[in-house]
Coordinates of C-alpha atoms in Angstrom, one line a residue:
Chain A
M1443 CA 24.7 -159.6 54.5
E1444 CA 23.7 -163.0 56.4
L1445 CA 21.1 -164.9 54.5
W1446 CA 18.5 -164.6 57.6
N1447 CA 18.2 -160.7 57.0
V1448 CA 18.2 -161.3 53.5
V1449 CA 14.8 -163.4 54.1
F1450 CA 12.9 -161.0 56.6
V1451 CA 13.4 -157.8 54.6
C1452 CA 12.6 -159.4 51.4
C1453 CA 9.1 -160.0 53.8
V1454 CA 9.2 -157.0 55.6
L1455 CA 8.8 -155.7 51.6
C1456 CA 6.9 -157.9 50.6
Y1457 CA 4.1 -157.4 53.2
S1458 CA 4.5 -153.5 53.1
F1459 CA 3.5 -153.9 49.3
C1460 CA 0.5 -155.8 49.8
H1461 CA -0.6 -154.0 52.0
T1462 CA -0.5 -150.8 50.6
A1463 CA -1.4 -151.7 46.8
E1464 CA -4.5 -153.8 48.6
A1465 CA -7.8 -151.4 49.6
I1466 CA -8.4 -151.8 52.9
V1467 CA -12.6 -151.0 52.5
K1468 CA -14.0 -153.8 50.0
L1469 CA -17.5 -153.7 48.6
R1470 CA -19.8 -156.9 47.7
G1471 CA -18.7 -158.6 44.8
N1472 CA -15.1 -157.6 44.8
E1473 CA -15.9 -154.0 43.7
T1474 CA -14.0 -151.1 43.8
I1475 CA -14.8 -147.1 43.9
P1476 CA -12.9 -145.8 41.8
A1477 CA -12.9 -142.1 42.9
L1478 CA -13.6 -140.4 45.7
I1479 CA -15.8 -137.0 45.1
L1480 CA -16.3 -134.4 48.0
F1481 CA -19.0 -131.1 48.4
G1482 CA -19.6 -129.7 51.0
D1483 CA -17.5 -127.3 53.8
S1484 CA -14.7 -127.0 56.1
I1485 CA -14.9 -130.2 57.7
V1486 CA -13.6 -131.7 54.4
D1487 CA -12.3 -128.5 52.5
T1488 CA -8.6 -129.5 51.5
G1489 CA -7.5 -125.6 50.3
S1490 CA -10.4 -124.6 48.0
N1491 CA -10.4 -121.7 50.3
N1492 CA -6.8 -120.9 49.4
N1493 CA -7.3 -118.6 46.6
L1494 CA -10.2 -116.0 47.7
I1495 CA -10.9 -113.5 49.0
T1496 CA -12.5 -113.9 52.7
G1497 CA -11.4 -114.5 56.1
L1498 CA -12.4 -118.1 56.3
K1499 CA -8.7 -119.3 55.0
C1500 CA -6.5 -121.2 57.1
N1501 CA -3.0 -121.9 55.3
F1502 CA -0.9 -120.6 57.8
P1503 CA 1.0 -122.1 61.4
P1504 CA -0.8 -123.3 63.1
Y1505 CA -3.6 -124.6 61.2
G1506 CA -1.3 -128.2 59.7
R1507 CA 1.1 -128.7 61.6
D1508 CA 0.8 -132.2 62.4
F1509 CA 0.2 -132.6 58.4
E1510 CA 2.5 -134.6 55.9
G1511 CA 6.0 -131.4 56.3
G1512 CA 3.8 -129.4 58.8
I1513 CA 2.6 -127.9 55.6
P1514 CA -0.4 -125.5 56.5
T1515 CA -2.7 -126.6 52.8
G1516 CA -6.4 -124.7 53.8
R1517 CA -7.2 -128.0 55.5
F1518 CA -9.2 -126.4 58.6
S1519 CA -7.3 -129.1 61.4
N1520 CA -3.9 -129.8 62.5
G1521 CA -3.3 -133.0 59.9
K1522 CA -5.8 -134.8 57.9
V1523 CA -9.0 -134.0 57.4
P1524 CA -12.1 -136.5 56.8
A1525 CA -11.4 -135.6 52.2
D1526 CA -8.1 -137.7 53.2
F1527 CA -8.9 -140.6 55.9
V1528 CA -11.3 -141.5 53.3
A1529 CA -9.3 -141.8 50.4
E1530 CA -7.4 -142.6 52.5
E1531 CA -9.6 -146.4 53.2
L1532 CA -10.8 -146.5 49.6
G1533 CA -7.4 -147.1 48.5
I1534 CA -8.0 -143.9 46.3
K1535 CA -4.2 -141.5 46.2
E1536 CA -3.6 -140.2 49.3
Y1537 CA -5.2 -136.6 48.9
I1538 CA -7.7 -135.5 46.9
A1539 CA -6.8 -132.7 44.9
P1540 CA -8.5 -129.1 45.4
Y1541 CA -10.8 -129.4 41.8
T1542 CA -9.4 -125.1 42.4
S1543 CA -6.2 -126.0 42.8
P1544 CA -3.2 -124.9 39.9
A1545 CA -1.8 -128.1 40.5
L1546 CA -4.3 -130.4 39.2
Q1547 CA -3.6 -133.1 36.6
P1548 CA -5.8 -135.0 34.0
G1549 CA -4.9 -137.8 35.8
D1550 CA -6.2 -136.1 39.5
L1551 CA -9.4 -136.1 37.3
L1552 CA -9.7 -140.0 37.6
R1553 CA -9.1 -140.3 41.2
G1554 CA -12.1 -137.5 42.2
V1555 CA -11.9 -134.1 43.2
N1556 CA -13.2 -131.8 45.9
F1557 CA -14.8 -129.4 45.7
A1558 CA -14.9 -128.2 49.1
S1559 CA -15.2 -124.7 50.4
G1560 CA -14.9 -123.8 53.9
G1561 CA -18.3 -121.6 55.2
T1562 CA -20.7 -122.8 52.7
G1563 CA -23.7 -124.4 53.5
Y1564 CA -27.4 -125.3 52.1
D1565 CA -28.7 -121.9 52.4
P1566 CA -27.2 -120.0 50.2
L1567 CA -27.2 -116.8 52.3
T1568 CA -24.1 -118.5 54.6
A1569 CA -21.5 -118.7 51.8
Q1570 CA -22.4 -114.9 50.4
L1571 CA -22.3 -114.0 54.2
V1572 CA -18.6 -115.0 54.4
S1573 CA -17.7 -115.3 50.5
V1574 CA -16.6 -118.6 49.8
I1575 CA -17.8 -121.0 47.6
P1576 CA -22.0 -121.7 47.9
L1577 CA -22.9 -125.5 46.7
S1578 CA -24.3 -123.6 44.2
E1579 CA -21.0 -122.7 42.1
Q1580 CA -19.6 -125.9 43.6
L1581 CA -22.5 -128.0 41.0
E1582 CA -21.3 -126.0 38.2
Q1583 CA -17.4 -126.9 39.1
F1584 CA -18.5 -130.6 38.6
K1585 CA -20.6 -130.0 35.5
E1586 CA -17.4 -128.0 34.5
Y1587 CA -14.8 -130.9 35.4
I1588 CA -17.8 -133.6 33.9
G1589 CA -16.8 -132.4 31.1
K1590 CA -12.9 -132.5 31.7
L1591 CA -13.2 -135.8 32.3
K1592 CA -15.2 -136.9 29.1
G1593 CA -11.8 -134.5 27.2
N1594 CA -9.2 -136.1 28.1
F1595 CA -10.8 -139.7 28.3
G1596 CA -13.6 -140.4 26.6
E1597 CA -18.1 -140.8 27.6
A1598 CA -17.7 -144.1 28.5
K1599 CA -14.9 -144.3 30.8
T1600 CA -16.5 -140.6 32.3
N1601 CA -19.9 -142.6 33.5
F1602 CA -18.0 -145.2 35.1
I1603 CA -16.1 -143.2 36.9
L1604 CA -19.1 -140.6 37.8
S1605 CA -21.7 -144.2 38.5
K1606 CA -18.5 -145.5 40.5
S1607 CA -17.3 -143.4 43.0
L1608 CA -18.1 -142.0 46.2
V1609 CA -19.7 -138.3 46.3
L1610 CA -19.8 -136.9 49.6
V1611 CA -21.6 -134.0 50.5
V1612 CA -21.0 -132.1 54.0
S1613 CA -22.8 -129.5 54.4
S1614 CA -25.5 -127.6 57.6
S1615 CA -23.3 -127.0 60.7
N1616 CA -22.4 -123.2 59.0
D1617 CA -26.4 -122.9 58.1
I1618 CA -27.2 -123.6 61.6
A1619 CA -24.7 -122.6 63.9
N1620 CA -23.4 -119.1 61.7
T1621 CA -26.4 -118.1 60.1
Y1622 CA -29.2 -118.9 62.0
F1623 CA -28.6 -119.2 65.7
A1624 CA -24.8 -116.4 66.1
T1625 CA -25.8 -114.1 63.3
G1626 CA -29.4 -114.4 63.7
V1627 CA -30.5 -113.2 60.2
R1628 CA -32.9 -116.1 59.3
K1629 CA -34.2 -116.0 62.0
L1630 CA -36.6 -112.8 60.5
N1631 CA -38.2 -115.3 58.3
Y1632 CA -37.9 -118.9 59.5
D1633 CA -38.5 -120.4 62.9
V1634 CA -35.7 -123.9 64.1
P1635 CA -38.7 -126.3 62.4
N1636 CA -39.3 -124.2 59.3
Y1637 CA -35.4 -123.3 58.6
T1638 CA -34.8 -127.2 59.3
D1639 CA -37.0 -127.8 56.4
M1640 CA -35.4 -125.9 54.0
L1641 CA -32.3 -127.1 54.8
V1642 CA -33.5 -130.0 53.9
Q1643 CA -35.3 -129.5 50.5
Q1644 CA -32.0 -127.1 49.9
A1645 CA -30.5 -131.1 49.9
S1646 CA -33.0 -132.6 48.0
S1647 CA -32.8 -130.6 45.3
F1648 CA -28.3 -130.9 45.7
V1649 CA -28.6 -134.8 45.6
K1650 CA -30.6 -134.5 42.4
E1651 CA -28.9 -132.7 40.5
L1652 CA -26.2 -134.7 41.1
Y1653 CA -28.2 -138.1 40.7
G1654 CA -29.4 -136.3 36.8
L1655 CA -25.1 -135.8 36.7
G1656 CA -24.8 -139.2 37.1
A1657 CA -23.8 -139.8 40.6
R1658 CA -24.6 -143.3 42.2
R1659 CA -23.5 -143.4 45.2
I1660 CA -24.1 -140.8 47.1
G1661 CA -23.4 -140.5 50.9
V1662 CA -24.8 -137.0 53.1
F1663 CA -24.0 -136.5 56.1
G1664 CA -25.3 -135.7 58.9
A1665 CA -25.0 -132.3 61.8
P1666 CA -23.1 -133.3 64.5
P1667 CA -24.0 -131.7 68.3
L1668 CA -23.4 -128.2 67.4
G1669 CA -24.3 -126.9 70.8
C1670 CA -21.8 -128.6 72.2
L1671 CA -18.5 -126.3 69.4
P1672 CA -16.7 -124.7 71.4
F1673 CA -17.4 -121.5 70.1
V1674 CA -21.2 -122.5 70.7
R1675 CA -20.3 -122.5 74.1
A1676 CA -18.4 -119.8 74.4
L1677 CA -21.7 -117.7 72.9
F1678 CA -25.0 -119.5 73.7
G1679 CA -23.9 -122.5 76.9
G1680 CA -23.7 -119.7 79.6
L1681 CA -21.0 -119.0 82.2
R1682 CA -20.4 -122.7 83.0
R1683 CA -20.1 -123.0 79.1
L1684 CA -22.3 -126.1 78.3
C1685 CA -23.5 -127.2 74.9
S1686 CA -26.2 -125.5 73.6
E1687 CA -29.1 -127.6 74.3
E1688 CA -31.5 -125.3 71.7
I1689 CA -29.1 -125.8 69.1
N1690 CA -28.3 -129.1 69.8
M1691 CA -31.9 -129.4 69.1
A1692 CA -32.2 -128.2 65.7
S1693 CA -28.8 -130.2 64.5
K1694 CA -31.3 -133.2 65.9
L1695 CA -34.4 -131.5 64.3
F1696 CA -32.8 -131.1 60.8
N1697 CA -31.4 -134.9 60.8
S1698 CA -34.6 -136.3 61.1
K1699 CA -35.5 -134.7 58.5
L1700 CA -32.8 -135.6 56.2
S1701 CA -32.4 -138.7 57.3
S1702 CA -35.7 -138.7 56.1
E1703 CA -35.5 -137.7 52.6
L1704 CA -32.4 -139.7 51.6
H1705 CA -34.6 -142.8 52.1
K1706 CA -37.8 -141.6 50.0
L1707 CA -34.8 -140.9 47.2
N1708 CA -32.4 -143.8 47.8
Q1709 CA -36.6 -145.2 47.2
S1710 CA -37.3 -143.2 44.2
L1711 CA -34.1 -142.4 42.4
P1712 CA -33.5 -145.8 40.2
Q1713 CA -30.0 -147.4 40.7
A1714 CA -28.4 -144.7 43.4
K1715 CA -27.6 -145.2 46.5
V1716 CA -28.6 -142.4 48.4
V1717 CA -26.9 -142.9 51.8
Y1718 CA -27.6 -140.8 54.9
I1719 CA -24.5 -140.2 57.0
H1720 CA -25.2 -139.9 60.7
I1721 CA -22.5 -138.6 62.5
Y1722 CA -23.8 -136.8 65.6
D1723 CA -24.1 -139.9 68.0
S1724 CA -20.7 -140.7 67.4
L1725 CA -18.7 -137.1 67.9
L1726 CA -21.7 -136.1 71.2
N1727 CA -19.5 -139.6 72.7
I1728 CA -16.3 -138.5 72.3
I1729 CA -17.1 -134.8 73.6
Q1730 CA -19.3 -136.4 77.2
N1731 CA -16.4 -139.3 77.3
P1732 CA -13.5 -137.7 76.4
T1733 CA -10.9 -139.9 78.5
K1734 CA -12.1 -142.6 77.4
Y1735 CA -10.7 -142.1 73.5
G1736 CA -7.6 -140.8 75.6
F1737 CA -8.6 -137.4 75.3
E1738 CA -8.5 -135.2 77.8
V1739 CA -10.0 -131.7 77.2
A1740 CA -13.5 -131.9 75.3
D1741 CA -14.7 -127.9 75.3
K1742 CA -12.2 -126.3 73.9
G1743 CA -9.6 -126.1 71.0
C1744 CA -6.1 -126.6 71.2
C1745 CA -5.5 -123.0 69.0
G1746 CA -5.1 -120.3 71.3
T1747 CA -7.8 -119.9 74.4
G1748 CA -9.7 -122.6 72.0
T1749 CA -13.0 -120.7 72.8
V1750 CA -13.8 -118.5 70.5
E1751 CA -10.8 -118.8 67.5
A1752 CA -11.0 -119.9 63.9
A1753 CA -9.8 -119.1 60.5
F1754 CA -7.4 -116.1 61.0
L1755 CA -8.0 -115.9 64.8
C1756 CA -6.0 -119.0 64.9
N1757 CA -2.4 -117.8 64.3
M1758 CA 1.3 -117.8 65.7
L1759 CA 1.2 -115.3 67.3
D1760 CA -1.1 -116.9 69.8
P1761 CA 1.5 -117.8 72.8
T1762 CA -1.9 -119.6 74.8
T1763 CA -2.0 -122.8 72.0
C1764 CA -1.2 -126.2 73.3
S1765 CA 2.0 -128.4 72.7
D1766 CA -0.4 -131.4 72.5
D1767 CA -3.4 -131.2 70.2
S1768 CA -3.9 -135.4 70.9
K1769 CA -5.1 -135.0 74.3
Y1770 CA -8.2 -131.7 72.5
V1771 CA -10.9 -133.4 71.3
F1772 CA -11.4 -129.8 68.8
W1773 CA -8.5 -127.9 67.3
D1774 CA -9.3 -124.8 66.8
S1775 CA -13.3 -123.3 68.1
Y1776 CA -15.1 -125.5 65.7
H1777 CA -13.1 -127.9 63.8
P1778 CA -12.0 -131.6 65.2
T1779 CA -8.8 -132.9 65.6
Q1780 CA -7.2 -134.8 63.0
K1781 CA -7.2 -137.6 65.8
T1782 CA -10.8 -137.1 66.6
Y1783 CA -11.5 -137.1 62.4
Q1784 CA -9.6 -140.5 62.1
I1785 CA -11.8 -142.3 65.3
L1786 CA -15.4 -140.6 63.5
V1787 CA -14.2 -141.3 60.4
G1788 CA -13.4 -145.2 60.7
E1789 CA -16.9 -145.5 62.6
I1790 CA -18.5 -144.1 60.1
L1791 CA -17.1 -146.4 56.9
N1792 CA -17.3 -149.1 59.0
K1793 CA -21.3 -148.8 59.6
Y1794 CA -21.7 -147.4 56.6
T1795 CA -19.7 -149.3 53.8
S1796 CA -22.2 -151.7 52.7
N1797 CA -24.9 -149.8 51.6
F1798 CA -22.8 -148.3 49.2
S1799 CA -23.0 -152.0 47.2
Chain B
M724 CA -17.6 -92.6 40.3
R725 CA -17.3 -93.4 43.5
L726 CA -18.1 -91.1 46.6
V727 CA -16.1 -88.4 47.6
L728 CA -16.0 -89.9 52.1
R729 CA -14.7 -86.4 53.6
R730 CA -15.5 -85.8 57.2
N731 CA -15.6 -82.1 57.6
Q732 CA -13.7 -79.7 59.4
Q733 CA -14.8 -80.3 62.7
S734 CA -13.2 -84.0 62.4
A735 CA -10.5 -82.7 62.4
I736 CA -11.2 -79.4 65.1
R737 CA -12.0 -82.6 67.3
S738 CA -8.6 -84.2 66.7
E739 CA -6.7 -81.3 67.7
R740 CA -8.4 -81.3 70.7
D741 CA -8.0 -85.1 71.8
M742 CA -4.0 -84.2 70.7
E743 CA -3.8 -81.3 73.5
G744 CA -5.1 -83.0 75.9
I745 CA -2.6 -85.7 75.5
E746 CA -0.1 -83.2 74.9
G747 CA -0.7 -81.6 78.5
N748 CA 0.0 -85.3 80.3
S749 CA 3.0 -87.2 79.8
S750 CA 3.9 -89.3 76.2
R751 CA 2.0 -92.4 77.9
Y752 CA -1.1 -92.7 76.2
S753 CA -3.2 -93.8 79.1
L754 CA -7.1 -94.3 78.9
K755 CA -9.1 -92.6 81.6
P756 CA -11.8 -95.5 83.5
S757 CA -14.5 -94.6 83.0
R758 CA -17.9 -96.4 82.9
I759 CA -19.2 -97.2 79.8
C760 CA -23.2 -96.7 79.7
N761 CA -25.9 -98.9 78.8
E762 CA -27.4 -98.0 75.1
D763 CA -30.9 -97.2 74.4
V764 CA -31.1 -97.5 70.4
L765 CA -33.5 -96.2 68.2
I766 CA -33.5 -98.0 64.7
C767 CA -35.0 -95.8 62.6
V768 CA -35.8 -97.1 59.2
D769 CA -36.8 -95.1 56.1
V770 CA -39.5 -96.8 54.0
D771 CA -39.5 -94.3 50.7
P772 CA -40.5 -96.6 47.9
Q773 CA -36.6 -96.2 47.5
C774 CA -36.1 -99.0 49.6
L775 CA -37.8 -101.5 47.6
V776 CA -35.4 -101.9 45.2
E777 CA -33.6 -104.6 44.4
M778 CA -30.3 -106.1 45.8
K779 CA -28.0 -108.1 44.2
G780 CA -26.7 -111.7 45.0
A781 CA -28.9 -113.3 47.6
T782 CA -32.4 -114.2 47.5
G783 CA -35.4 -114.0 50.0
P784 CA -37.5 -117.3 51.9
N785 CA -40.1 -117.7 48.3
G786 CA -36.6 -117.2 45.8
R787 CA -37.8 -113.6 44.8
P788 CA -34.5 -111.5 45.1
L789 CA -34.3 -109.3 48.7
T790 CA -35.1 -105.8 48.2
R791 CA -32.7 -103.1 49.8
L792 CA -35.9 -103.2 52.8
D793 CA -35.3 -107.0 53.0
S794 CA -31.8 -106.5 54.0
I795 CA -32.6 -103.7 55.9
K796 CA -34.7 -105.9 57.8
Q797 CA -31.9 -108.6 58.5
A798 CA -28.9 -106.5 59.1
I799 CA -31.0 -105.0 61.9
V800 CA -31.7 -108.6 63.5
L801 CA -28.6 -109.3 62.4
F802 CA -27.1 -106.5 64.9
V803 CA -29.3 -106.5 68.0
N804 CA -28.4 -110.3 67.9
A805 CA -24.5 -109.5 68.1
K806 CA -25.6 -106.5 70.8
L807 CA -27.3 -108.8 73.0
T808 CA -24.8 -111.1 72.7
I809 CA -22.4 -108.4 73.7
N810 CA -24.5 -107.0 76.6
P811 CA -28.4 -108.1 77.6
E812 CA -29.0 -104.9 78.7
H813 CA -28.9 -103.2 75.4
R814 CA -32.6 -101.8 74.5
F815 CA -34.0 -101.5 71.1
A816 CA -37.1 -99.1 69.6
F817 CA -37.8 -99.0 66.2
A818 CA -39.3 -96.5 63.6
T819 CA -39.8 -95.5 60.4
L820 CA -39.6 -92.2 58.8
S821 CA -41.5 -91.3 55.1
N822 CA -41.8 -87.5 53.4
T823 CA -44.0 -86.5 56.2
L824 CA -43.3 -87.5 59.3
V825 CA -41.9 -90.2 61.6
S826 CA -44.1 -92.6 63.0
W827 CA -43.0 -95.5 65.9
V828 CA -42.8 -99.7 64.8
R829 CA -42.2 -100.2 68.3
K830 CA -41.9 -97.6 71.0
E831 CA -40.7 -99.8 74.2
F832 CA -37.8 -100.2 73.9
S833 CA -36.4 -103.9 74.8
S834 CA -33.8 -106.1 75.5
E835 CA -35.7 -109.0 73.6
I836 CA -34.6 -110.3 70.2
E837 CA -38.3 -111.4 69.8
S838 CA -39.7 -107.5 70.0
T839 CA -36.7 -107.0 67.1
L840 CA -38.2 -109.8 64.9
A841 CA -42.1 -108.9 65.4
A842 CA -41.1 -105.6 64.1
M843 CA -39.5 -106.7 61.6
R844 CA -42.2 -108.6 60.4
V845 CA -44.5 -106.0 60.1
L846 CA -42.2 -102.8 58.6
S847 CA -43.2 -102.4 55.4
A848 CA -42.3 -99.5 52.2
S849 CA -44.7 -96.7 52.4
S850 CA -46.9 -96.6 49.5
S851 CA -47.5 -92.7 49.9
S852 CA -45.2 -92.0 46.5
S853 CA -48.3 -89.8 45.7
T854 CA -48.1 -87.8 48.7
T855 CA -46.3 -85.2 49.1
A856 CA -43.2 -85.1 47.2
G857 CA -40.3 -83.8 48.7
Q858 CA -37.6 -83.5 51.2
P859 CA -37.9 -85.9 54.1
D860 CA -37.3 -83.6 57.5
L861 CA -35.2 -84.9 60.1
T862 CA -36.6 -82.5 62.7
H863 CA -39.0 -84.9 63.9
L864 CA -36.8 -87.3 64.3
F865 CA -34.1 -85.2 66.4
R866 CA -37.3 -84.5 68.8
L867 CA -38.2 -87.6 69.2
A868 CA -35.0 -89.4 70.1
A869 CA -34.2 -86.0 72.6
H870 CA -37.4 -86.9 74.3
E871 CA -36.5 -90.4 74.5
A872 CA -33.1 -89.6 75.5
K873 CA -33.8 -87.2 78.5
K874 CA -35.6 -90.4 80.1
S875 CA -32.8 -92.7 78.9
R876 CA -30.2 -90.5 81.3
L877 CA -32.7 -90.4 83.5
Q878 CA -31.7 -94.5 83.9
G879 CA -28.1 -94.2 83.5
R880 CA -27.9 -94.8 79.8
I881 CA -27.8 -93.0 76.6
L882 CA -29.6 -93.5 73.8
R883 CA -28.5 -93.6 69.8
V884 CA -30.3 -93.3 66.8
I885 CA -29.5 -95.9 63.6
L886 CA -30.7 -94.4 60.5
F887 CA -31.0 -95.9 57.6
Y888 CA -31.4 -94.0 54.2
C889 CA -31.7 -95.0 51.3
R890 CA -32.7 -92.1 48.6
S891 CA -30.4 -91.5 46.2
S892 CA -31.5 -87.6 45.8
E893 CA -33.9 -85.7 47.9
R894 CA -31.5 -84.4 50.7
P895 CA -33.0 -84.8 53.9
K896 CA -33.4 -81.2 55.8
H897 CA -33.4 -80.1 59.3
Q898 CA -33.6 -78.2 61.9
W899 CA -32.0 -77.7 65.8
P900 CA -30.1 -76.1 68.4
V901 CA -26.7 -75.9 67.8
N902 CA -25.8 -76.9 71.3
Q903 CA -28.0 -79.7 72.2
K904 CA -26.7 -82.7 71.8
L905 CA -28.3 -85.2 74.2
F906 CA -27.9 -88.4 71.3
T907 CA -25.3 -89.8 68.6
L908 CA -26.9 -90.2 65.4
D909 CA -25.4 -93.1 62.8
V910 CA -25.8 -93.5 59.3
M911 CA -26.1 -96.1 57.0
Y912 CA -26.8 -94.5 54.0
L913 CA -27.6 -97.4 50.5
H914 CA -28.0 -95.4 47.6
D915 CA -28.2 -95.9 43.4
K916 CA -24.6 -95.8 41.5
P917 CA -24.6 -92.1 41.0
G918 CA -25.9 -91.0 37.4
P919 CA -27.4 -88.1 35.4
D920 CA -30.3 -88.9 37.3
N921 CA -29.2 -88.6 40.8
C922 CA -26.2 -87.5 42.9
P923 CA -26.1 -89.2 46.4
Q924 CA -22.8 -87.5 46.8
E925 CA -25.0 -84.3 47.6
V926 CA -27.2 -86.8 49.8
Y927 CA -24.5 -88.0 51.5
D928 CA -23.1 -84.2 52.7
T929 CA -26.5 -83.1 53.7
L930 CA -26.6 -86.6 56.4
V931 CA -22.8 -85.5 57.4
E932 CA -24.0 -82.2 58.1
A933 CA -26.5 -83.4 60.1
L934 CA -24.9 -86.1 62.3
E935 CA -22.3 -84.3 63.0
H936 CA -24.5 -80.8 64.3
V937 CA -26.3 -83.1 66.2
S938 CA -24.7 -86.1 67.8
E939 CA -23.3 -86.4 71.8
Y940 CA -20.6 -88.7 70.9
E941 CA -18.1 -90.0 67.4
G942 CA -21.3 -90.8 64.8
Y943 CA -20.4 -93.0 62.0
I944 CA -21.9 -92.8 58.8
L945 CA -21.5 -96.0 56.2
E946 CA -22.5 -95.7 52.3
S947 CA -22.9 -98.1 50.2
G948 CA -23.8 -98.0 46.3
Q949 CA -22.9 -101.6 45.9
G950 CA -27.2 -103.0 46.1
L951 CA -24.6 -105.9 47.5
A952 CA -26.6 -107.6 51.6
R953 CA -22.8 -108.2 52.2
V954 CA -21.4 -104.9 52.3
L955 CA -24.7 -103.9 54.9
F956 CA -23.9 -105.6 56.6
R957 CA -20.2 -105.8 57.2
H958 CA -21.0 -102.3 57.8
V959 CA -24.0 -102.5 60.1
L960 CA -21.1 -104.4 62.5
I961 CA -18.8 -101.6 62.4
L962 CA -21.8 -99.9 64.3
L963 CA -21.6 -102.4 66.9
S964 CA -19.0 -100.0 68.5
H965 CA -20.0 -98.3 71.5
P966 CA -20.5 -94.7 71.0
Q967 CA -18.3 -94.0 74.4
Q968 CA -15.5 -96.0 73.1
R969 CA -15.0 -95.2 69.6
C970 CA -11.9 -93.1 67.8
I971 CA -12.9 -90.4 65.0
Q972 CA -14.3 -92.4 62.0
E973 CA -11.5 -91.4 59.6
Y974 CA -9.5 -93.5 61.3
V975 CA -11.4 -96.8 61.6
D976 CA -9.7 -98.9 59.6
I977 CA -11.9 -102.2 59.7
P978 CA -12.9 -104.6 57.8
K979 CA -9.4 -104.6 57.3
S980 CA -8.9 -105.6 53.4
I981 CA -8.1 -108.9 52.7
A982 CA -7.2 -109.3 48.9
K983 CA -3.2 -109.2 48.8
K984 CA -1.5 -105.4 48.7
P985 CA -0.1 -105.0 45.1
P986 CA 3.7 -105.1 45.2
Q987 CA 5.2 -101.5 45.8
V988 CA 7.1 -101.2 42.0
E989 CA 10.0 -99.3 43.4
P990 CA 11.0 -95.7 40.8
M991 CA 14.0 -97.1 39.1
A992 CA 17.0 -94.1 39.4
T993 CA 17.6 -91.2 36.8
E994 CA 21.1 -92.8 36.6
D995 CA 20.1 -96.4 35.3
S996 CA 17.9 -94.2 32.8
A997 CA 20.2 -91.9 31.5
P998 CA 20.9 -91.9 28.2
I999 CA 23.9 -93.2 26.3
S1000 CA 25.8 -90.6 24.2
S1001 CA 27.4 -91.5 21.4
Q1002 CA 30.0 -89.1 19.7

């Protein structure tokens, strides 16, 4: 090999090494985030539902067709979900394993785990309706996790991990879109203002529990524009399948209350960083201006007809599934595509990382 | 011990009749074109004190456990909400069944979900446990339904009755003409687990008999002794099916079990297991 080739190859290798070794997102004072811990629903579930007896699973094709190796791991999209992009950007290992994964190793515990279960919500009834892991059970698993950390690495290391890790809570979508509006079972006891009050109180209690267990960096996602999900358009959008303004109003009401409550918690819990993460407008922007982001279709999912299919209704038997999902904002009738998630996570991290310093 | 969910011979007879119809034509299956009527649904809830038995798992808005009645109310809201999503022209009215009589909760059939919510809010358990204990009589419910059914038919609609029954021991009685089939009755039966003090199997059999006796189309009866709201919701969703589009209940295989079936073990061949004799 000629000398200039050798030099070139060395430079390329050196550059790659520097790039992969260095976390892209940094906090003030050269601090890093050692672990990522996730709670919530299908937006961040990376396979927790695979071993449950529930209809809300997606560990089968075409889910995951753009994931590494084309393997359907139980992520509710064609590829990566926010859990993956956040871990990647924080410089944590590439994938955060579900806590219930049989392949979980002690070393994985140091990088954080994923307790999120698709279909759950702040309302305990939400998880009941579809037989998935409610937030209360996810919290119990978290306590188990803490016990395992202490058992393997000692109390001091455990406290360090918990206080420095980023804990993300992603919930409420299924409460509002499914439990309240699609099934209507909660309309008997609550109107929208009262129901959103209840959800916010549940979220607040959950955050306090996490704080009590040692978490100090807690990000809580707000509700997306649920009225614009393809599934909600199909049910509530009329013949033209417009975004449901009623359901978007419910999302916004919940978000304003959640933001206010989390601000209070941030003030009252010592040394805590409790951050409300607003995703409503980012996603709404993409839905309303798809071509600006390189999309073509924003009112239907890629899978099947894209109007109602999700979980087992989204399967390989349906010939109408799209071939090019990079043109689609939504993968199925409920969940964004990998490309959409990547855009959203980029915006979120850019906007909120400094809040956790 | 589990209830034996067996429908009587009438299902078999009906099945044979259907088969005769098919055999008479070509071997190819086909559906006759027909207009599907809008439904008037009369939902009747048994408000015997046993409807206050607590359900497992779920909690109400104030943290108290959900009672059977609470879960029934939620199931009704779920049912009406879904039914109106399918077809906004269906209408609903509400009544209660106690020991001596059937009472209207909301007499006017309405297509508004708010009407259902209002009816559910005023629905409460009977406190008349001291008054006239004994068998509830479905005859009054059937008379009331038949009366409403005539009005529905004039409007080109069909009448359905959905009865939520909550008693583990008390068999309902009824007297009804054999040939008067003006409406379709569905039953959702919630009961305690079978034990020395009760016999829900007998109650179930009686309800099946009543249902077969009065129903115009195929009526469904579903039961649960598990005390789980989730199971009740799943059963109620089966009742979304339109009476004119139903198959016989024993052919209904939804919701399909999503648990994996254990692999079937092949019986060992006789030759392999034969003992080897030694001289």
